[in-house]
mmCIF file of C-alpha atoms in Angstrom:
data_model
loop_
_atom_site.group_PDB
_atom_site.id
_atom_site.type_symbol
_atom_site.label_atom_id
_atom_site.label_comp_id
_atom_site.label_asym_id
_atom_site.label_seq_id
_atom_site.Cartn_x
_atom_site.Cartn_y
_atom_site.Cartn_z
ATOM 1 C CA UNK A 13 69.051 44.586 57.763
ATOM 2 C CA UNK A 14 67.697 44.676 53.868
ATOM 3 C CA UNK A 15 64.264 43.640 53.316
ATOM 4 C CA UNK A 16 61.743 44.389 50.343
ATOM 5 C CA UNK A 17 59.054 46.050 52.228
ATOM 6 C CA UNK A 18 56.116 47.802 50.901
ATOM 7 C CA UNK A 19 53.177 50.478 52.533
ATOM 8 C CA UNK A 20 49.616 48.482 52.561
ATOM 9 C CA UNK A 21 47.700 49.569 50.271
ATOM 10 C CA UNK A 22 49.419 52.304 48.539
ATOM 11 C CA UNK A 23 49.989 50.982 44.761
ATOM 12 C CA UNK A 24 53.629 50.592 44.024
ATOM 13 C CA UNK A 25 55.334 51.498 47.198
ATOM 14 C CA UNK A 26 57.955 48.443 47.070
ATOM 15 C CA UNK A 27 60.789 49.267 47.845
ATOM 16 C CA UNK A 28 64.346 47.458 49.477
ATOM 17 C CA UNK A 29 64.896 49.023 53.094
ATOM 18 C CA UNK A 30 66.879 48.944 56.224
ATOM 19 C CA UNK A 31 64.562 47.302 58.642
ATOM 20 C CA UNK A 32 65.784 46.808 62.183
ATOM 21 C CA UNK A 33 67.015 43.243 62.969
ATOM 22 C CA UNK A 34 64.006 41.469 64.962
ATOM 23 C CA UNK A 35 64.259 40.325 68.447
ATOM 24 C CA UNK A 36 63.210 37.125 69.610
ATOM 25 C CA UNK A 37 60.465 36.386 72.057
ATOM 26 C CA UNK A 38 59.652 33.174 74.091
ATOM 27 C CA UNK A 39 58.950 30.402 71.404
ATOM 28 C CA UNK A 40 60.176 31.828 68.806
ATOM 29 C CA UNK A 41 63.078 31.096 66.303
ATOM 30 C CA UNK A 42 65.545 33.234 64.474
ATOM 31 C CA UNK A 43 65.686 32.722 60.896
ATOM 32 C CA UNK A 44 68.466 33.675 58.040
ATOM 33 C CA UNK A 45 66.144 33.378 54.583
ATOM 34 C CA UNK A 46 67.971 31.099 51.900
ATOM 35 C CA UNK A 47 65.021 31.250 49.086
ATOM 36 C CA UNK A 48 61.959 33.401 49.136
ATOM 37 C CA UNK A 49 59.247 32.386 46.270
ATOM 38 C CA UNK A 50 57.437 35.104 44.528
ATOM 39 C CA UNK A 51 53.325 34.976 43.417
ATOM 40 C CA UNK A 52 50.725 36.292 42.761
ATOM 41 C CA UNK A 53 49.862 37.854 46.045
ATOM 42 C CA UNK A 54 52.719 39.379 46.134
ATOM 43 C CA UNK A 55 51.490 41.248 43.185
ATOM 44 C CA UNK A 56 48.338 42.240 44.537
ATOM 45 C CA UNK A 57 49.567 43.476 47.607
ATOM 46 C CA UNK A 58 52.069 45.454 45.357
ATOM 47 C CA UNK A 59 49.165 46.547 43.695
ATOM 48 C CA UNK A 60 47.379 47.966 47.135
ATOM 49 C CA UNK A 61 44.718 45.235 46.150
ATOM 50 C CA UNK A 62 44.959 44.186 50.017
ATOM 51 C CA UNK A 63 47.531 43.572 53.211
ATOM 52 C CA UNK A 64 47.981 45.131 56.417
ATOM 53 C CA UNK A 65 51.415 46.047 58.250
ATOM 54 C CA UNK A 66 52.022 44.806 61.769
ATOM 55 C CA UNK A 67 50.448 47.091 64.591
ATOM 56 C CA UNK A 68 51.357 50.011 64.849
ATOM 57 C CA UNK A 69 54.142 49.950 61.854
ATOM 58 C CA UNK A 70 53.847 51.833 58.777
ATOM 59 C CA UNK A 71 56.010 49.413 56.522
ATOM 60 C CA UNK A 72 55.001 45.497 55.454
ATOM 61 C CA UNK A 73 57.945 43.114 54.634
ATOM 62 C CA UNK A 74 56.877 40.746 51.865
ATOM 63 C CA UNK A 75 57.424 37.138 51.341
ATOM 64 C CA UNK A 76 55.170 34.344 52.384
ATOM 65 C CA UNK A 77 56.950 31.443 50.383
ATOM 66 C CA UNK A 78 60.402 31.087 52.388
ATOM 67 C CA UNK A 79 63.085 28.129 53.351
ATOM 68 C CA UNK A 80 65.654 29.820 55.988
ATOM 69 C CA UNK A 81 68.195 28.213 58.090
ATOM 70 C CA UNK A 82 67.793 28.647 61.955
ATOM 71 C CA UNK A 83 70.139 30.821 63.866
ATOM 72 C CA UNK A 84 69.380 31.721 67.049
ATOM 73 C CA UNK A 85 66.610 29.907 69.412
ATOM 74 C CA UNK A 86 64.655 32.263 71.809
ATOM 75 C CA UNK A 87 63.758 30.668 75.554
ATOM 76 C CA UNK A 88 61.543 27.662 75.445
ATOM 77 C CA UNK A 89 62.833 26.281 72.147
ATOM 78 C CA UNK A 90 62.944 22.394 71.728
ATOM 79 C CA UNK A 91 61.670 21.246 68.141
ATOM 80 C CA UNK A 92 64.398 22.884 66.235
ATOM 81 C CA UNK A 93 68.764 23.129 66.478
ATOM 82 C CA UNK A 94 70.388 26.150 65.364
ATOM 83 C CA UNK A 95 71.560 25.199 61.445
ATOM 84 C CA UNK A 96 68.064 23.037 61.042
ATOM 85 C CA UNK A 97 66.715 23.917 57.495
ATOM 86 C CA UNK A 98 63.108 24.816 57.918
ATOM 87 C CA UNK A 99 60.256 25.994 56.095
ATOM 88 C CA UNK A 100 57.660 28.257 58.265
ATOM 89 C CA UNK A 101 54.216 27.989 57.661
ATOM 90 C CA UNK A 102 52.094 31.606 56.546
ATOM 91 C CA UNK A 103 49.403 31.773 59.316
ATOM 92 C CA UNK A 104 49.461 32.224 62.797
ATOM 93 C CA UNK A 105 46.196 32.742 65.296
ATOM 94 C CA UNK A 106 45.362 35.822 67.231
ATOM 95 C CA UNK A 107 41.468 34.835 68.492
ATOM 96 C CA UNK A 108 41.182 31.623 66.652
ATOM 97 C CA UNK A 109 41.060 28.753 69.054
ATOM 98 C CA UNK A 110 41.198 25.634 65.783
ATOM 99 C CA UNK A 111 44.173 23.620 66.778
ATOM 100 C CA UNK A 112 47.233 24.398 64.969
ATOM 101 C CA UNK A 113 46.695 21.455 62.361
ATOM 102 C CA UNK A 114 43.416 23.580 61.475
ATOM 103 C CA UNK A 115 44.644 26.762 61.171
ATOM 104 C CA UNK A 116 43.651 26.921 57.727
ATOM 105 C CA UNK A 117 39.605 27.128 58.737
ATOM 106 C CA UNK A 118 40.163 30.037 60.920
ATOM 107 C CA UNK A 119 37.307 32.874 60.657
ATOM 108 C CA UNK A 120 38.516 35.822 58.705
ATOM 109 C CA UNK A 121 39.731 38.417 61.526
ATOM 110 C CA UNK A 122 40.318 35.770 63.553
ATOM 111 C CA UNK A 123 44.295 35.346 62.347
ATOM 112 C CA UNK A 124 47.345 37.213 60.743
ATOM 113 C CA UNK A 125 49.617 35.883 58.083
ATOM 114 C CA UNK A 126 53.541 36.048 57.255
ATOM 115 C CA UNK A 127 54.069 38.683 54.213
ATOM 116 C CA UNK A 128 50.462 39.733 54.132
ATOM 117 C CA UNK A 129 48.593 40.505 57.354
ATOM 118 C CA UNK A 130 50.004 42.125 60.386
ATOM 119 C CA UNK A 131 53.274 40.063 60.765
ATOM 120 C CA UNK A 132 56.143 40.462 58.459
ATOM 121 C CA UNK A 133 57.424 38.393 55.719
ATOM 122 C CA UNK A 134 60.399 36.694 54.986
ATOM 123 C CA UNK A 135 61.770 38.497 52.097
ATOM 124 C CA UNK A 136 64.582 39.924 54.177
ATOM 125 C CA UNK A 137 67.986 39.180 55.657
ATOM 126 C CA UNK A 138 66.457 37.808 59.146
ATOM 127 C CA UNK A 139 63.273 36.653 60.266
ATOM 128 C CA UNK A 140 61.191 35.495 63.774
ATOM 129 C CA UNK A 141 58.955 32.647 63.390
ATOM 130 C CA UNK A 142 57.008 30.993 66.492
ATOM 131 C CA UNK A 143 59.022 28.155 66.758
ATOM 132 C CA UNK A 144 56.036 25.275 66.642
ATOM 133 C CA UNK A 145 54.664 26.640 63.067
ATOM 134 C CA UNK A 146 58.211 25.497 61.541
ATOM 135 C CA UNK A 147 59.041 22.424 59.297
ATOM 136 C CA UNK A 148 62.512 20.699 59.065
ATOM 137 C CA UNK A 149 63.464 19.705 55.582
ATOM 138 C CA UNK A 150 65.586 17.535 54.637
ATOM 139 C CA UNK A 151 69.257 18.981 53.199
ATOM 140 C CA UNK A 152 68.777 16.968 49.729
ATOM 141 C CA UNK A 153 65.416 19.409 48.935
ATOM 142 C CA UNK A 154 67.174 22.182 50.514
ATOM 143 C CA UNK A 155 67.175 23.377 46.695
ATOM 144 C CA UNK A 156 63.467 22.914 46.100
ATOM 145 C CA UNK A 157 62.079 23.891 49.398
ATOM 146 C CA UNK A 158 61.228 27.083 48.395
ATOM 147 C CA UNK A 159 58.469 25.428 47.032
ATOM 148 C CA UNK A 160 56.441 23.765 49.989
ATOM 149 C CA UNK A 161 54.086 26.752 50.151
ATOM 150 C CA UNK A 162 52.482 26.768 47.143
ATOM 151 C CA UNK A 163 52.799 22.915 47.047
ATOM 152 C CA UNK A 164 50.936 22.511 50.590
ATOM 153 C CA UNK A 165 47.864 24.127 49.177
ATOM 154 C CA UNK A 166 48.129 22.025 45.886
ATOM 155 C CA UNK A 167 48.422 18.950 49.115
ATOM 156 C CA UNK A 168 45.391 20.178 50.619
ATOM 157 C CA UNK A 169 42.894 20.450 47.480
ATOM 158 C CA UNK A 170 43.890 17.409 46.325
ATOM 159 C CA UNK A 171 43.580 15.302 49.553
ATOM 160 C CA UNK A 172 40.728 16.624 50.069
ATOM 161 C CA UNK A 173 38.868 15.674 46.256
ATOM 162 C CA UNK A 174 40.119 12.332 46.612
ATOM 163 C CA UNK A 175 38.856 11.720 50.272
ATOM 164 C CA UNK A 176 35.853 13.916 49.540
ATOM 165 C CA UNK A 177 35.240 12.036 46.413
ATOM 166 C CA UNK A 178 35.657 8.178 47.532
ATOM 167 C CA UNK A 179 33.301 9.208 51.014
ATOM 168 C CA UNK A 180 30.145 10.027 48.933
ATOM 169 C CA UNK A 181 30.686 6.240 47.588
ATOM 170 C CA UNK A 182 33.395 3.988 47.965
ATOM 171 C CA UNK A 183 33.163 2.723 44.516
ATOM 172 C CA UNK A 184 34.373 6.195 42.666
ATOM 173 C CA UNK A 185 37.296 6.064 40.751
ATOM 174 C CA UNK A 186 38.705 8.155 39.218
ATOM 175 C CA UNK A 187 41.493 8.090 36.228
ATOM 176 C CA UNK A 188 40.674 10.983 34.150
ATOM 177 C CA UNK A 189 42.289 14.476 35.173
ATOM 178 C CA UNK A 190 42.489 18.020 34.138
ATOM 179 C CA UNK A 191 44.668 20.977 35.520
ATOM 180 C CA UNK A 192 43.884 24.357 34.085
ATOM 181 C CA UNK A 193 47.076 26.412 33.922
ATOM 182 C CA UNK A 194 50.701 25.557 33.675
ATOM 183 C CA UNK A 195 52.345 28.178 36.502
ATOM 184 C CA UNK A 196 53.765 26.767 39.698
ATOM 185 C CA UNK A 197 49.965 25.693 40.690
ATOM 186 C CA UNK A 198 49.513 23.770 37.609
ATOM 187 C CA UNK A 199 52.651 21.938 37.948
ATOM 188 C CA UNK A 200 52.886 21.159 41.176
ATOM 189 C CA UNK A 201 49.602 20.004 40.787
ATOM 190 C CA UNK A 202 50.369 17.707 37.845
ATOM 191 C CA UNK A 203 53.946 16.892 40.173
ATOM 192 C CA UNK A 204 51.463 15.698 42.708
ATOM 193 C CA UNK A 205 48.683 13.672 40.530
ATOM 194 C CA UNK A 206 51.606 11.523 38.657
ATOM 195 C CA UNK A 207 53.424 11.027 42.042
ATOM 196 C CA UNK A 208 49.977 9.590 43.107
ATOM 197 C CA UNK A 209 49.848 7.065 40.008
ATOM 198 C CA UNK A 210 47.099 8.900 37.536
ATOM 199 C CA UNK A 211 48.913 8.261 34.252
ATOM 200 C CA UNK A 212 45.817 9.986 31.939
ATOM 201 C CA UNK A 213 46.835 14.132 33.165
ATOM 202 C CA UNK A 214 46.207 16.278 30.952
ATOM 203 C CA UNK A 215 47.505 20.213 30.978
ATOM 204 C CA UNK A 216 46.154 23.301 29.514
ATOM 205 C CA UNK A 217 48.053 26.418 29.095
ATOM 206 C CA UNK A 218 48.371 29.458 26.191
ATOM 207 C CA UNK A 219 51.640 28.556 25.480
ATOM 208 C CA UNK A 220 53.555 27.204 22.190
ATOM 209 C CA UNK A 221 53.402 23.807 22.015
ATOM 210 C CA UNK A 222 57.142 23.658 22.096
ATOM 211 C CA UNK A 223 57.476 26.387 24.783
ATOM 212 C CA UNK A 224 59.238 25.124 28.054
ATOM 213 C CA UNK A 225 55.791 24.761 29.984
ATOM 214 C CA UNK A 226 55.323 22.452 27.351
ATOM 215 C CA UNK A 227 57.885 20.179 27.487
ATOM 216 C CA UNK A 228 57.848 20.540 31.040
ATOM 217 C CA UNK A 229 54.662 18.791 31.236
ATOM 218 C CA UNK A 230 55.291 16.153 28.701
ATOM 219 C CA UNK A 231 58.408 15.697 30.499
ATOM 220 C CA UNK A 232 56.800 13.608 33.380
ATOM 221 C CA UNK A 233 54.178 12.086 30.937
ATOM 222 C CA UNK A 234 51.242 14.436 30.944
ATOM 223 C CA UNK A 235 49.353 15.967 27.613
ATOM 224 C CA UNK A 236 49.428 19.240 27.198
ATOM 225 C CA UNK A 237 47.057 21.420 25.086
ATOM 226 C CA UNK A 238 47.171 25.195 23.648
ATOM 227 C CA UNK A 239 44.248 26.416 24.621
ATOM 228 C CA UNK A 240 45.122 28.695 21.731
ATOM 229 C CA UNK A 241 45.157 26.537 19.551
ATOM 230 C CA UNK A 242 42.767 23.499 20.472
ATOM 231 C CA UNK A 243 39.816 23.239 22.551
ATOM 232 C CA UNK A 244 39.154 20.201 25.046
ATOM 233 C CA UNK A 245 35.887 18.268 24.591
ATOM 234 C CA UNK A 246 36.682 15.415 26.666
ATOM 235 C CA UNK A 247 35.337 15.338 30.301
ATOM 236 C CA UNK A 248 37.466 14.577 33.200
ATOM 237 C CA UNK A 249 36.618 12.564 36.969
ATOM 238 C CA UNK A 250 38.683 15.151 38.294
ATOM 239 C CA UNK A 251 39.455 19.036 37.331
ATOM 240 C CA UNK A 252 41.924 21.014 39.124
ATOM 241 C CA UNK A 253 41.591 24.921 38.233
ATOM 242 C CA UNK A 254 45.251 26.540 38.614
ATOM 243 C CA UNK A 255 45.065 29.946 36.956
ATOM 244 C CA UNK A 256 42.760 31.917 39.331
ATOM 245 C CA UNK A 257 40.869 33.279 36.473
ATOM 246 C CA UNK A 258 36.988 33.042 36.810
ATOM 247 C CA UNK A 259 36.079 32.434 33.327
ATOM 248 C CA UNK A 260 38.868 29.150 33.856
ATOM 249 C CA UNK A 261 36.821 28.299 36.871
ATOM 250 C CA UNK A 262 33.745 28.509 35.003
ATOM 251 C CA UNK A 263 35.323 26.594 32.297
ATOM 252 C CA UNK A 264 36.440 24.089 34.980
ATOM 253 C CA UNK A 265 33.045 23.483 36.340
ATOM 254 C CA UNK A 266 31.965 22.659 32.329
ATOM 255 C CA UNK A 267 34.565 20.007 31.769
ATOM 256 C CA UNK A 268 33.848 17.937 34.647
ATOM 257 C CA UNK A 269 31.968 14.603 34.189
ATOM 258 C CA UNK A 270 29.637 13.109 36.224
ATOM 259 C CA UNK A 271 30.317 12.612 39.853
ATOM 260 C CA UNK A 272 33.349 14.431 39.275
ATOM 261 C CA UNK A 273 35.479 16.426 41.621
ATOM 262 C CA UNK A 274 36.284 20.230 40.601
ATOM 263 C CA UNK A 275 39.288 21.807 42.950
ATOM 264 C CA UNK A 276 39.483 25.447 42.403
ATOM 265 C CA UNK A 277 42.880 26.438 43.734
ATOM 266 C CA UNK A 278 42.966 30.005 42.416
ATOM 267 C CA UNK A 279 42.283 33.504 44.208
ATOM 268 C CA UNK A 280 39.584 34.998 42.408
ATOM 269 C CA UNK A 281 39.447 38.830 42.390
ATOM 270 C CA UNK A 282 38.176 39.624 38.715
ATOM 271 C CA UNK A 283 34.477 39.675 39.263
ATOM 272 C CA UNK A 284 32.449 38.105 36.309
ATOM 273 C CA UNK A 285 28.598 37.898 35.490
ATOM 274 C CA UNK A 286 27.957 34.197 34.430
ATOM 275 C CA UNK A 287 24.894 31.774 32.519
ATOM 276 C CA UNK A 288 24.177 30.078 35.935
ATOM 277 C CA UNK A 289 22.054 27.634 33.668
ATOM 278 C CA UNK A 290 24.366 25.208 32.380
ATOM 279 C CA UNK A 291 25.611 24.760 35.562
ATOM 280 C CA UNK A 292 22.345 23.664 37.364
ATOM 281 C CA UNK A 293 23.320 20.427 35.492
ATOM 282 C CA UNK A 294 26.167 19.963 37.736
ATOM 283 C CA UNK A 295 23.629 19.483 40.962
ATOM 284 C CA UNK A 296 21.958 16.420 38.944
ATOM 285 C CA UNK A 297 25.003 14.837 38.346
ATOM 286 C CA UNK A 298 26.615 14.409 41.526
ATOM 287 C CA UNK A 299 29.412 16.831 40.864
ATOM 288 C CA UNK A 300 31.506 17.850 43.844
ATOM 289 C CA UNK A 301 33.310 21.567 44.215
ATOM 290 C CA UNK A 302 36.001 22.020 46.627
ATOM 291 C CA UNK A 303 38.009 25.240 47.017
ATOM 292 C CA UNK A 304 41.515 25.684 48.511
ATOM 293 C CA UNK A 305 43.826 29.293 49.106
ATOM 294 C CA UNK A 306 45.587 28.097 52.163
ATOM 295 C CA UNK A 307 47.178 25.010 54.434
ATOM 296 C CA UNK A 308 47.846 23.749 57.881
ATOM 297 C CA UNK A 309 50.895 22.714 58.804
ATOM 298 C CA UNK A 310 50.241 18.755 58.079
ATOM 299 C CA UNK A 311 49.920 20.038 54.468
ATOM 300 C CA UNK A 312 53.353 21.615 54.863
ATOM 301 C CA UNK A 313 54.780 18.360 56.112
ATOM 302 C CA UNK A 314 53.297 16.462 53.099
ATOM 303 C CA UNK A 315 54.907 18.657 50.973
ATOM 304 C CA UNK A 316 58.084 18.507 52.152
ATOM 305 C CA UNK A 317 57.683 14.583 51.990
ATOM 306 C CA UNK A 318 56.543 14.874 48.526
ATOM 307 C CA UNK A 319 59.386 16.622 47.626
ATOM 308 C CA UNK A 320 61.609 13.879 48.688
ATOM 309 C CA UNK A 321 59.599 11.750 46.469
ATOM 310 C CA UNK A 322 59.309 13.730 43.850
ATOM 311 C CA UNK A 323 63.214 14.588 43.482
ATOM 312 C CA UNK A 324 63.903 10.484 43.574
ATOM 313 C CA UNK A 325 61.085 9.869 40.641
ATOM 314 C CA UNK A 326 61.699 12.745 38.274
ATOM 315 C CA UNK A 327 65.360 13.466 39.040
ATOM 316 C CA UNK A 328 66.325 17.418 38.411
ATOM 317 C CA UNK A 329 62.908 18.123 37.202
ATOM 318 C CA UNK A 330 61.728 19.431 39.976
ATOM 319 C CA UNK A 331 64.322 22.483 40.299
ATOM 320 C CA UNK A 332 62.859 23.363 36.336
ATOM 321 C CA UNK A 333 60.257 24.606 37.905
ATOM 322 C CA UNK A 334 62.075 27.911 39.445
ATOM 323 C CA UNK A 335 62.761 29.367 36.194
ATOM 324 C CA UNK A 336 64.199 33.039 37.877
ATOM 325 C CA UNK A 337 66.665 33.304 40.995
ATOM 326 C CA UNK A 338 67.915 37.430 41.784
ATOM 327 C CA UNK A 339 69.633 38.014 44.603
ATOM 328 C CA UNK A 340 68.208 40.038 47.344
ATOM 329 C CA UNK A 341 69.664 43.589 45.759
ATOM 330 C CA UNK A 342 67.987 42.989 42.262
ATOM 331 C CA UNK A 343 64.303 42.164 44.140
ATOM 332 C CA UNK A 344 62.282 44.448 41.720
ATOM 333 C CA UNK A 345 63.300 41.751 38.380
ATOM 334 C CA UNK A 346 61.466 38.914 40.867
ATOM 335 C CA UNK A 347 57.774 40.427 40.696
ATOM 336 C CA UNK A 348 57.852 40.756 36.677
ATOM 337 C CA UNK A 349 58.083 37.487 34.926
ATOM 338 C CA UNK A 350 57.002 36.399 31.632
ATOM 339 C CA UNK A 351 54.703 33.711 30.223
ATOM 340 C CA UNK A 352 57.226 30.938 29.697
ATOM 341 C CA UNK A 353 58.607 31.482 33.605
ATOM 342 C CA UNK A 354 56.977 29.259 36.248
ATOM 343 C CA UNK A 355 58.600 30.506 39.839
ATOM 344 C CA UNK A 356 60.586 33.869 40.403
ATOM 345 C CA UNK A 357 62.273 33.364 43.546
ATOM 346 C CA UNK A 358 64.859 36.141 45.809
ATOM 347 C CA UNK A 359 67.772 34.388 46.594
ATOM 348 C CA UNK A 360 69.397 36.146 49.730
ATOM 349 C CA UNK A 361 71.731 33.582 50.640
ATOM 350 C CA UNK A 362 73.528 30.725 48.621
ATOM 351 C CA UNK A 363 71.686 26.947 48.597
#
C-alpha cells in the first residue's frame, strides 16, 4: 500500500512508499483513510524536530488528523460495523493506567501516539486502530470530519476556561473574547465560542483586511483585526492563544482583564527570554492560565457533535475552512501552504 512515511528525526526524509498492508489484532479495526488533515506537527516531525517510528521499524507513517471508513473488524469487535464512518483518536496507552476518557493526562513515556510516536499514522491507503479509541460520525459531516482533531483540543481548552472560570466563583461572566491567530485553531476556536452564544469575538491575524481569513471571520459575526495594521487595547474575560508563537502567548497573557481566563492552545518550541514583571500583575488580579496540546476521546465526541451543530447554524461555512485537498500521489503540495490557507488536507479516497 502507499503511505507518506518519513525517518524520525532525519530532516526532510518524507517521502510516499509501499508499506505493507497491516494486519489486524484482537480489538482492533481496519481502516480505509477518506481525509487526512495536515499541521503543524507534521512539519516539525518533517523537520526531525521530534517523533519516533514503531519498535523496531525504521520508517514513521504520518497523519494524526484522519476520518476513514471501516473495513474489516478483527476478533472481539462490537462498537463499530464494517462501512461505519469513524474518526480515531491520536493516543493510545502503553504504562499509563488513566482511564481511556483521561488519556490526555498521561505522563510523558507513559503513551504512544498515531503519526508521531511509535504507532503509525493514517496518511496511507489502510490503517489499524484499537477498535474502542474510534468515533462514529455522522454521514452529513462526513465532509468536515477531517476536522475533529484539531477541533477536540479547541473542545478541551475551552471547556475547561469556562468550567475552570465559573468554579473559582459562580458569579464570573464572561462576554468579552479574544483568539490570537486565524489558522484552523483560531477558527475553530471562534466556530466554537459563537456556537456557544458569545456574540463580542474578536480575531487577530496578519492578514489583509479583505483576505479570505478575513471575511471568514466576519462571516459568522466576529471582528477581525490586522495586527499589521492596528493594535488591540481593549482587554478581554477570555483570551484564547491559537498561533503557537511565544511572543503571541506573551501578548495573550497582556490582554487579559481581570479574573480573566487565558487558554494557550499552541505548541511552543521557539524559546524566548521575557520581562516577567508585567506579568506579576496577573497573580493580583485573579487571572487564570490553562494550557491544552491534546484530547480524550469525550473531546472527540464533542467535536463531532459540534460539527453537526455547526454545519446546521453556519451552513457551508464550515467546509471553507479546508482551503487545500491533493490526492494521496501529490502529498508533498499538502505540507506547504500559504498565509491565506487555513487546512491542507490528503485526500486518498473520494467524500
Amino acid at each position: 500500500m502507499k503511505a507518506v512515511t518519513v525517518v524520525p528525526l532525519m530532516k526532510d526524509s518524507l517521502a510516499l512508499r509501499e508499506m505493507p498492508k497491516p494486519s489486524l489484532g484482537k480489538g482492533q479495526v481496519l481502516l480505509e483513510p477518506i481525509e487526512v488533515g495536515v499541521c503543524g506537527t507534521d512539519k516539525d516531525i518533517i523537520e526531525g524536530k521530534y517523533g519516533a517510528a514503531p519498535p523496531g521499524e525504521e520508517y514513521l507513517i504520518l497523519g494524526h488528523e484522519a476520518v476513514a471508513a471501516v473495513a474489516e473488524l478483527g476478533d472481539g469487535v462490537d462498537n463499530v460495523s464494517v462501512g461505519d464512518i469513524v474518526v480515531p483518536t491520536v493516543r493510545r496507552p502503553t504504562t499509563c493506567t488513566l482511564p481511556i476518557t483521561e488519556l490526555d493526562y498521561c505522563p510523558r513515556g507513559t503513551y504512544a501516539e498515531h503519526g508521531i510516536w511509535y504507532l503509525h499514522g493514517f496518511a496511507a491507503e489502510y490503517a489499524v486502530s484499537d477498535a474502542r479509541f474510534l468515533v462514529k460520525v455522522p454521514k452529513e459531516i462526513v465532509d468536515v470530519a477531517v476536522l475533529t482533531e484539531p477541533l477536540s483540543i479547541v473542545e478541551k481548552g475551552i471547556k475547561l476556561a469556562l468550567e475552570l472560570g465559573k468554579a473559582r466563583f459562580s458569579s464570573w461572566s464572561p462576554r468579552k473574547v479574544l483568539i490570537m491567530g486565524a489558522g484552523p485553531i483560531g477558527m475553530l476556536a471562534l466556530m466554537i465560542m459563537r456556537l456557544r452564544g458569545f456574540t463580542d469575538v474578536t480575531i487577530t491575524a496578519t492578514r489583509p483586511y479583505d483576505s479570505p481569513k478575513a471575511k471568514l471571520a466576519k462571516e459568522i459575526g466576529a471582528k477581525y483585526v490586522n495586527v499589521n495594521v492596528d493594535q488591540l487595547s481593549d482587554e478581554f474575560d477570555i483570551v484564547i492563544e491559537a498561533t503557537g508563537s511565544s511572543s503571541a502567548a506573551y501578548e495573550a497573557l497582556r490582554h487579559l482583564s481581570a479574573d480573566g481566563v487565558a487558554v494557550l492552545l499552541g505548541i511552543y518550541l521557539d524559546s524566548k527570554v521575557v520581562n516577567m514583571a508585567p506579568l506579576l500583575d496577573d497573580w493580583r488580579r485573579n487571572k487564570l492560565i490553562i494550557g491544552a496540546t491534546n484530547a480524550s476521546i469525550g473531546s472527540f465526541q464533542d467535536g463531532v457533535a459540534d460539527l453537526v451543530k455547526a454545519k446546521f447554524e453556519f451552513g457551508g461555512w464550515v467546509r471553507k475552512l479546508i482551503t487545500k485537498e491533493v490526492p494521496l500521489d501529490e502529498y508533498e503540495y499538502a505540507y506547504y501552504w500559504g498565509h491565506d490557507d487555513i487546512k491542507s488536507v490528503i485526500q486518498i479516497r473520494s467524500l
